[in-house]
Short mmCIF file of C-alpha atoms in Angstrom, two decimals:
data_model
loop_
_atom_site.label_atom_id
_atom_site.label_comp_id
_atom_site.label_asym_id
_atom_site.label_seq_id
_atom_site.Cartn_x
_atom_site.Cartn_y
_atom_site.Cartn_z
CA UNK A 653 0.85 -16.46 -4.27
CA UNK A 654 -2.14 -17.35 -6.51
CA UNK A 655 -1.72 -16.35 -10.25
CA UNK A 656 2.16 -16.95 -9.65
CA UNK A 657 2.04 -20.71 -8.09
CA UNK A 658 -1.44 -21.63 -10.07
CA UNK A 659 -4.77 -21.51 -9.78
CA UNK A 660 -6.92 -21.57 -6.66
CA UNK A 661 -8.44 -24.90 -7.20
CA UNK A 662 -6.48 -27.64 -5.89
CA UNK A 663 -7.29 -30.38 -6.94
CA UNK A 664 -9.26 -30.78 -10.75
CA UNK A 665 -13.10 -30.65 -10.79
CA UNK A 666 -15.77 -32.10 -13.15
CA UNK A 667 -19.37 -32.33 -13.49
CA UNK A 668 -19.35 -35.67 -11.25
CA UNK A 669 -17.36 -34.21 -9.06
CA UNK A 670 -20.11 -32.40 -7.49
CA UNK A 671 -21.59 -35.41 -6.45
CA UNK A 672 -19.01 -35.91 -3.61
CA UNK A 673 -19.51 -32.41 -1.36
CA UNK A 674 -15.65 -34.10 -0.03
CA UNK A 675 -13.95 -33.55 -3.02
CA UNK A 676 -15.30 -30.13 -4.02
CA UNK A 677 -14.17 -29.05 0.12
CA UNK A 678 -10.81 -30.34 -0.66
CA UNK A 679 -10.28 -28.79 -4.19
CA UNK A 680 -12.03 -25.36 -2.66
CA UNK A 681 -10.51 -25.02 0.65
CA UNK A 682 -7.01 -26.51 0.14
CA UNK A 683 -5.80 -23.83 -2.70
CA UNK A 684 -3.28 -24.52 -4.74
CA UNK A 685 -1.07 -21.43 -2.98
CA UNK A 686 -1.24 -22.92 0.41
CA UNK A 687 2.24 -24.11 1.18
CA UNK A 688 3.35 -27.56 2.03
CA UNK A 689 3.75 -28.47 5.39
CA UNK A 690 7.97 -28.19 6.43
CA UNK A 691 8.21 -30.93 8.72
CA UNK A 692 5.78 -34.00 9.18
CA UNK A 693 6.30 -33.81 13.05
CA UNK A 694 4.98 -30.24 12.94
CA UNK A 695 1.75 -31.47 10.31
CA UNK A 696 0.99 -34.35 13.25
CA UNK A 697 0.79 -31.75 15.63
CA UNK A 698 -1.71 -29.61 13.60
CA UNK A 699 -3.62 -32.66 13.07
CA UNK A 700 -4.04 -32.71 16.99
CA UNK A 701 -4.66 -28.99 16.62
CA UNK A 702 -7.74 -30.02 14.66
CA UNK A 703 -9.09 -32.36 16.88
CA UNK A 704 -8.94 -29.70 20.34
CA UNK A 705 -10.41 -27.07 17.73
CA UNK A 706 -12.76 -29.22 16.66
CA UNK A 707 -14.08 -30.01 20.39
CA UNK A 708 -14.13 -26.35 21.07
CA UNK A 709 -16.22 -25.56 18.05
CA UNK A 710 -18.70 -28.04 17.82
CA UNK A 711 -19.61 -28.21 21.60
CA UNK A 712 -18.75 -29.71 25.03
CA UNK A 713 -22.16 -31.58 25.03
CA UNK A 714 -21.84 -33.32 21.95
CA UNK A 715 -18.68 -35.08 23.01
CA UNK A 716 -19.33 -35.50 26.74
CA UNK A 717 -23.56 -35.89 27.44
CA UNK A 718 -23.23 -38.77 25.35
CA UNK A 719 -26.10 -37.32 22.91
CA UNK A 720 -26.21 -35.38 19.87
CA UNK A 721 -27.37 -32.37 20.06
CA UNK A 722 -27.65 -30.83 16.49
CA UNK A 723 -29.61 -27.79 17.05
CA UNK A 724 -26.54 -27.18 19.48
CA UNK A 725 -24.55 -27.92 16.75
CA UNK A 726 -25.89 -25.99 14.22
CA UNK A 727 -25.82 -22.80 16.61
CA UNK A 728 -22.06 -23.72 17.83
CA UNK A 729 -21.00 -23.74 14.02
CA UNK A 730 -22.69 -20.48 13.37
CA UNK A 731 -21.05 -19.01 16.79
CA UNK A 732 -17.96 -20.03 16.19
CA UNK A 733 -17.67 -18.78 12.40
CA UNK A 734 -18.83 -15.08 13.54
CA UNK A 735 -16.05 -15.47 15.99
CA UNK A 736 -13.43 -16.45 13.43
CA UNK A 737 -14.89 -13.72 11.07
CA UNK A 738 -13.95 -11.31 13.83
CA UNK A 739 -11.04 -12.86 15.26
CA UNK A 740 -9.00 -13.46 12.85
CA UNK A 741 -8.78 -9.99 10.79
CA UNK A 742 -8.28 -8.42 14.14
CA UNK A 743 -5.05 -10.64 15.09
CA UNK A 744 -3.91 -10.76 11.80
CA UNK A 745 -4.09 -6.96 11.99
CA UNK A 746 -2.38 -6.99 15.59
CA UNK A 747 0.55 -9.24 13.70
CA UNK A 748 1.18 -6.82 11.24
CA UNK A 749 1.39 -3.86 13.07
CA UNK A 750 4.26 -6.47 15.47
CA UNK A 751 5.94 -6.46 12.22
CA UNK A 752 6.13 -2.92 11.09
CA UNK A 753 9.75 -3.06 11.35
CA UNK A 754 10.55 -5.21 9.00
CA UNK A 755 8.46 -5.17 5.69
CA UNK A 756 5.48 -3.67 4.59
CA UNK A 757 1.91 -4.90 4.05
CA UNK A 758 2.04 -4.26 0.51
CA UNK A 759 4.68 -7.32 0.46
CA UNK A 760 1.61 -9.54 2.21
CA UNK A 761 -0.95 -8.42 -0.18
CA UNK A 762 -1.40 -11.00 -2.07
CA UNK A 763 -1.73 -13.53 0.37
CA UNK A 764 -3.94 -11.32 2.71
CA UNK A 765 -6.26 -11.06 0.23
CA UNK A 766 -6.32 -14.59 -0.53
CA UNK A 767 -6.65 -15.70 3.07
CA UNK A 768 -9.33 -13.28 3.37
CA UNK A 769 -11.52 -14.84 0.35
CA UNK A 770 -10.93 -18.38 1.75
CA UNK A 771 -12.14 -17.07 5.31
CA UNK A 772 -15.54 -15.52 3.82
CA UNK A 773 -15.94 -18.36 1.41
CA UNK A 774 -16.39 -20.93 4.55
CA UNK A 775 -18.22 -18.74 6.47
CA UNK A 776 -20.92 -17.94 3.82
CA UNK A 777 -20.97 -21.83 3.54
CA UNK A 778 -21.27 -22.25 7.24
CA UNK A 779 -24.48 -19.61 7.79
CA UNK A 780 -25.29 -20.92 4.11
CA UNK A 781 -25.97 -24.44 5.65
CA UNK A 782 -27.44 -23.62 8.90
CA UNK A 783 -29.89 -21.48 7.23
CA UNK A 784 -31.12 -24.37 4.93
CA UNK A 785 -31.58 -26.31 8.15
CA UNK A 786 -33.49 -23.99 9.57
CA UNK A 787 -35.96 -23.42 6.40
CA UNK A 788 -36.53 -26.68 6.08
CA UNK A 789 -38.78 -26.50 9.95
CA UNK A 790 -41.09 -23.54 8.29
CA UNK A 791 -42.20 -25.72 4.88
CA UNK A 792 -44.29 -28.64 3.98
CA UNK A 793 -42.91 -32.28 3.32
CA UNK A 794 -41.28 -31.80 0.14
CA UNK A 795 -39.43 -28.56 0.40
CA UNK A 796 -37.93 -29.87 3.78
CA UNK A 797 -36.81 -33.02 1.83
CA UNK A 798 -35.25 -31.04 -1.03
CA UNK A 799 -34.03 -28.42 1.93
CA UNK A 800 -32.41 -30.73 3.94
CA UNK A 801 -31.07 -32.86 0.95
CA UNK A 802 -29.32 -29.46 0.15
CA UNK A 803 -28.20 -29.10 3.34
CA UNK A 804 -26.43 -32.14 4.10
CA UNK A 805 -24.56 -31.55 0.93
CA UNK A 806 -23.02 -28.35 2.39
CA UNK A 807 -22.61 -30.10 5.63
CA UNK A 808 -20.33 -32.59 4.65
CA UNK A 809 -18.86 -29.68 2.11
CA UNK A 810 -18.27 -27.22 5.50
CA UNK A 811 -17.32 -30.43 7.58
CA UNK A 812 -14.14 -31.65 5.14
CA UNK A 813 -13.28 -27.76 4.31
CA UNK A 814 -13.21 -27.27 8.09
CA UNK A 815 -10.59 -29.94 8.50
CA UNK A 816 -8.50 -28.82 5.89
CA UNK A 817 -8.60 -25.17 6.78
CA UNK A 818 -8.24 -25.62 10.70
CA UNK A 819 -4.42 -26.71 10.13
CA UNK A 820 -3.26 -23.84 7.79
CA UNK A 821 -6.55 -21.76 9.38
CA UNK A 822 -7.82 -20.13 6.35
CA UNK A 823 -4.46 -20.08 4.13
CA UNK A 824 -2.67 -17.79 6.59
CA UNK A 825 0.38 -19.79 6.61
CA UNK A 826 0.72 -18.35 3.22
CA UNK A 827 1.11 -15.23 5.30
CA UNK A 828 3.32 -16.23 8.43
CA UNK A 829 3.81 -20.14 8.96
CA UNK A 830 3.45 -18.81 12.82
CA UNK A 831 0.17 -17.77 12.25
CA UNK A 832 -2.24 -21.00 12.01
CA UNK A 833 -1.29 -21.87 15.56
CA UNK A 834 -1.72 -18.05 17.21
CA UNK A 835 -5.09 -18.15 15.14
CA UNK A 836 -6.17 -21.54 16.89
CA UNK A 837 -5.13 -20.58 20.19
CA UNK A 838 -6.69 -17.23 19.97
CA UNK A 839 -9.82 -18.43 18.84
CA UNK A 840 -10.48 -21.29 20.94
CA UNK A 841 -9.52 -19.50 23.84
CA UNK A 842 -12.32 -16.88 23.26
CA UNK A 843 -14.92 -19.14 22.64
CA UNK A 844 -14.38 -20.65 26.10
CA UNK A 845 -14.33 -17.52 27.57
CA UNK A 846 -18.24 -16.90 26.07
CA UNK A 847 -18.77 -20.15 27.27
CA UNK A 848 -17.40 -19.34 30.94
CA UNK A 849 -19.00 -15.60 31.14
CA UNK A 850 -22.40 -16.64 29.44
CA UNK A 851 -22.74 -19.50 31.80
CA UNK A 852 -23.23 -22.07 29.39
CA UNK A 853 -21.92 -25.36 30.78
CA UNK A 854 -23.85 -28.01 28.73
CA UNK A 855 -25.59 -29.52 31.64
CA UNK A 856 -22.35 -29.72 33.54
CA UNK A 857 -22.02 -29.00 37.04
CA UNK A 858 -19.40 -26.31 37.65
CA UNK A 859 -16.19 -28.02 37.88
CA UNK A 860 -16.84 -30.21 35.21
CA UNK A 861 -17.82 -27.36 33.13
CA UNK A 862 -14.94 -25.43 33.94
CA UNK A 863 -12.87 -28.54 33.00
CA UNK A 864 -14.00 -29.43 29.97
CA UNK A 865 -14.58 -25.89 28.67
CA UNK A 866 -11.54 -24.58 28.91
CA UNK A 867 -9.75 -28.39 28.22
CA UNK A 868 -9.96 -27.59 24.35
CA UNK A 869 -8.35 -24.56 24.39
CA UNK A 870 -5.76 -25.20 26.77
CA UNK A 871 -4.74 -28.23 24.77
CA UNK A 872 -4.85 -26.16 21.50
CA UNK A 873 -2.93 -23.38 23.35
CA UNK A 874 0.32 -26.39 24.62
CA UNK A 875 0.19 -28.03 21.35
CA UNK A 876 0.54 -24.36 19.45
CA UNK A 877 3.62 -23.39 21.84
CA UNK A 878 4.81 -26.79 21.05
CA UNK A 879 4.56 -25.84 16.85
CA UNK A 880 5.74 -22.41 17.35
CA UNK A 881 9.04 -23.86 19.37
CA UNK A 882 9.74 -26.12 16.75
CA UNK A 883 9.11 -23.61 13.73
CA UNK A 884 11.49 -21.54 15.69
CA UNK A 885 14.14 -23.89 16.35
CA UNK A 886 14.18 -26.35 13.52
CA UNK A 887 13.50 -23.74 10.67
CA UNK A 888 14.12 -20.45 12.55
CA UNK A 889 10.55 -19.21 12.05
CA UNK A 890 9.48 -16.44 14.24
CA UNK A 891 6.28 -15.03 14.97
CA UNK A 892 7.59 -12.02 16.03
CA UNK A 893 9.55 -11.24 12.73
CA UNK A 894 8.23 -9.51 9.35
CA UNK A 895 7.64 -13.04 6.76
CA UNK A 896 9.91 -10.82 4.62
CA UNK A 897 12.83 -11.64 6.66
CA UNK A 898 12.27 -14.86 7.36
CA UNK A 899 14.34 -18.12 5.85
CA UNK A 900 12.74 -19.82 2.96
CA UNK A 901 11.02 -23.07 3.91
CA UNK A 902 10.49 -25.76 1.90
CA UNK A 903 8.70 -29.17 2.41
CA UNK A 904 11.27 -32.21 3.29
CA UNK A 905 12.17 -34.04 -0.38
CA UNK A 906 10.42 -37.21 -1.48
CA UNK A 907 12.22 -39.92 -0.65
CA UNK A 908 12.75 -41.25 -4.09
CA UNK A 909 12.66 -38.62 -6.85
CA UNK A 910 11.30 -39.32 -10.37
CA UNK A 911 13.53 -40.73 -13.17
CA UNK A 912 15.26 -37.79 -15.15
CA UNK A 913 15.91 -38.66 -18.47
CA UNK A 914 16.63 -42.14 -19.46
CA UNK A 915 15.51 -43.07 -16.18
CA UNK A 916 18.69 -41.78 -14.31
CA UNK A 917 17.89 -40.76 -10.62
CA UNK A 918 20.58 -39.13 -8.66
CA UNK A 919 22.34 -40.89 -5.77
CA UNK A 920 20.27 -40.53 -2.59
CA UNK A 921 17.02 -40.25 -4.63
CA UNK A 922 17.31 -36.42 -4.64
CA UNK A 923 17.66 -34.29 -8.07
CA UNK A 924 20.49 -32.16 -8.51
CA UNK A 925 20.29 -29.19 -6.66
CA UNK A 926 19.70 -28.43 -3.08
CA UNK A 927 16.47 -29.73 -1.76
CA UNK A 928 15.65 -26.36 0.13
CA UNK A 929 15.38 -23.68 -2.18
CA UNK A 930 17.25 -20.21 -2.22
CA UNK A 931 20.08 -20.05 -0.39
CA UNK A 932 19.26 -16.48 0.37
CA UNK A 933 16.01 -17.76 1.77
CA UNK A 934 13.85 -14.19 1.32
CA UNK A 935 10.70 -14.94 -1.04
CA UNK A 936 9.75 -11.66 -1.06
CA UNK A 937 12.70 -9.32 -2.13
CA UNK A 938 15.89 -9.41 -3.85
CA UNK A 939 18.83 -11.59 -2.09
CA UNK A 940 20.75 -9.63 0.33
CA UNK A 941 23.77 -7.77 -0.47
CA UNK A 942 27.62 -9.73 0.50
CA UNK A 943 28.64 -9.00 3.54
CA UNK A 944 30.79 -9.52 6.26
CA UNK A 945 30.04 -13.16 7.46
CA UNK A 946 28.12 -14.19 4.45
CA UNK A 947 28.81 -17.51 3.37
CA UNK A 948 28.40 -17.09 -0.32
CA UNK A 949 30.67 -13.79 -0.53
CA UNK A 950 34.10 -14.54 -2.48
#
């Protein structure tokens, strides 16, 4: 899923590029072998995903106290990416042993690997940045400015590629399509418990603390049930079941496709073909034998 569907860059980069950290995030951390999403209804509800993720990462206080509180920010980001570091190998690990029974893990190397690059890439960037931030306290005038100039390039660099990555969470839904969502939940979810056992409520009394804490990850929890129920139903996605054996997805047609030649477009806007790939719907292995009950036998 990288050499065979292009390069990992997804978007093209030049020398001016650089000068907009946004558009290096997007080409970097939105690879070009990170599928399309299936269903808008199910990219809305990752977009919400983002936002409870987001609160959960960057901090109760920032969003409640009514300040900002970047030294708690800066700590927060680092927190939550040694988390994720930890996290998500270890569920990811969990998931494949759940799906033993029905491929192999040599069938997932490829995008394992890749997943795993994209997941060290943003955390190096993360400690990367916070470290610059905190350099620039222990020199003179100028180093700080160059220091913090640095800085708030990777900032807004980690800030975009954390948006893009939070929905597909670190190209895993080149893996499973279930796994963004268990990945979010799983995540947030611990973070509030270190939040909870620690004692760190922001300033908050104790219900309020409670309430906000564990707000984020509850929402991120209902809204990943939500994605999960409609991967299941709409595509029949599983998390349960081996990617191997799932049905082939593929993103909803454009609603007007481009001229063929001589500027004929098919009826309905759609070229000829079926809009949704592979009848046999198995990426990973040959098409199943005929059998009894298949559809495209005799």
């Amino acid at each position: 899923m990288s050499s065979g569907q292009g390069g990992w860059v997804g978007e093209r980069l030049t020398a001016r590029s650089f000068l907009k950290p946004h558009h290096v995030a997007r080409a970097v951390f939105h690879p070009a072998w990170i599928p399309e999403a299936v269903d808008p209804s199910v990219e809305r509800l990752k977009r919400l995903r983002v936002i409870g993720g987001a609160v959960a990462a960057l901090g109760v206080y920032t969003f409640v106290q009514g300040g900002f509180a970047f030294d708690e920010m800066l700590d927060n980001a680092a927190t939550a990416s040694v988390v994720v570091f930890f996290v998500t190998p270890l569920t990811v690990g969990v998931m494949l042993y759940v799906w033993r029974r029905g491929g192999t893990v040599r069938q997932l190397k490829v995008p394992l690997v890749n997943a795993l690059k994209l997941l060290l890439l943003f955390i190096g960037s993360v400690l990367a940045t916070v470290l610059l931030f905190r350099l620039g306290d222990a020199f003179g005038v100028p180093a700080k400015l160059v220091l913090s100039l640095a800085g708030l390039w990777l900032g807004i660099f980690v800030i975009e590629g954390a948006v893009k990555l939070t929905g597909n969470f670190f190209g895993t839904a080149a893996v499973h399509r279930g796994l963004p969502p268990l990945l979010a939940t799983v995540t947030t979810s611990l973070m509030a418990v270190m939040d909870l056992l620690t004692g760190d409520l922001h300033g908050l009394s104790l219900t309020m603390g409670i309430v906000f804490i564990l707000g984020a990850p509850v929402t991120v929890a209902a809204i990943a049930l939500l994605e999960l129920r409609r991967l299941r139903q709409r595509y029949g996605i599983r998390l349960a079941d081996h990617p191997a054996v799932l049905p082939r997805t593929a993103p909803p047609p454009p609603p007007y496709a481009p001229p063929g030649p001589g500027g004929f477009v098919p009826p309905g806007g759609r070229p000829h073909g079926s809009p949704y790939g592979s009848p046999y719907g198995n990426p990973y292995g040959a098409p199943p034998p005929y059998g009894p009950g298949d559809p495209y036998a005799g």
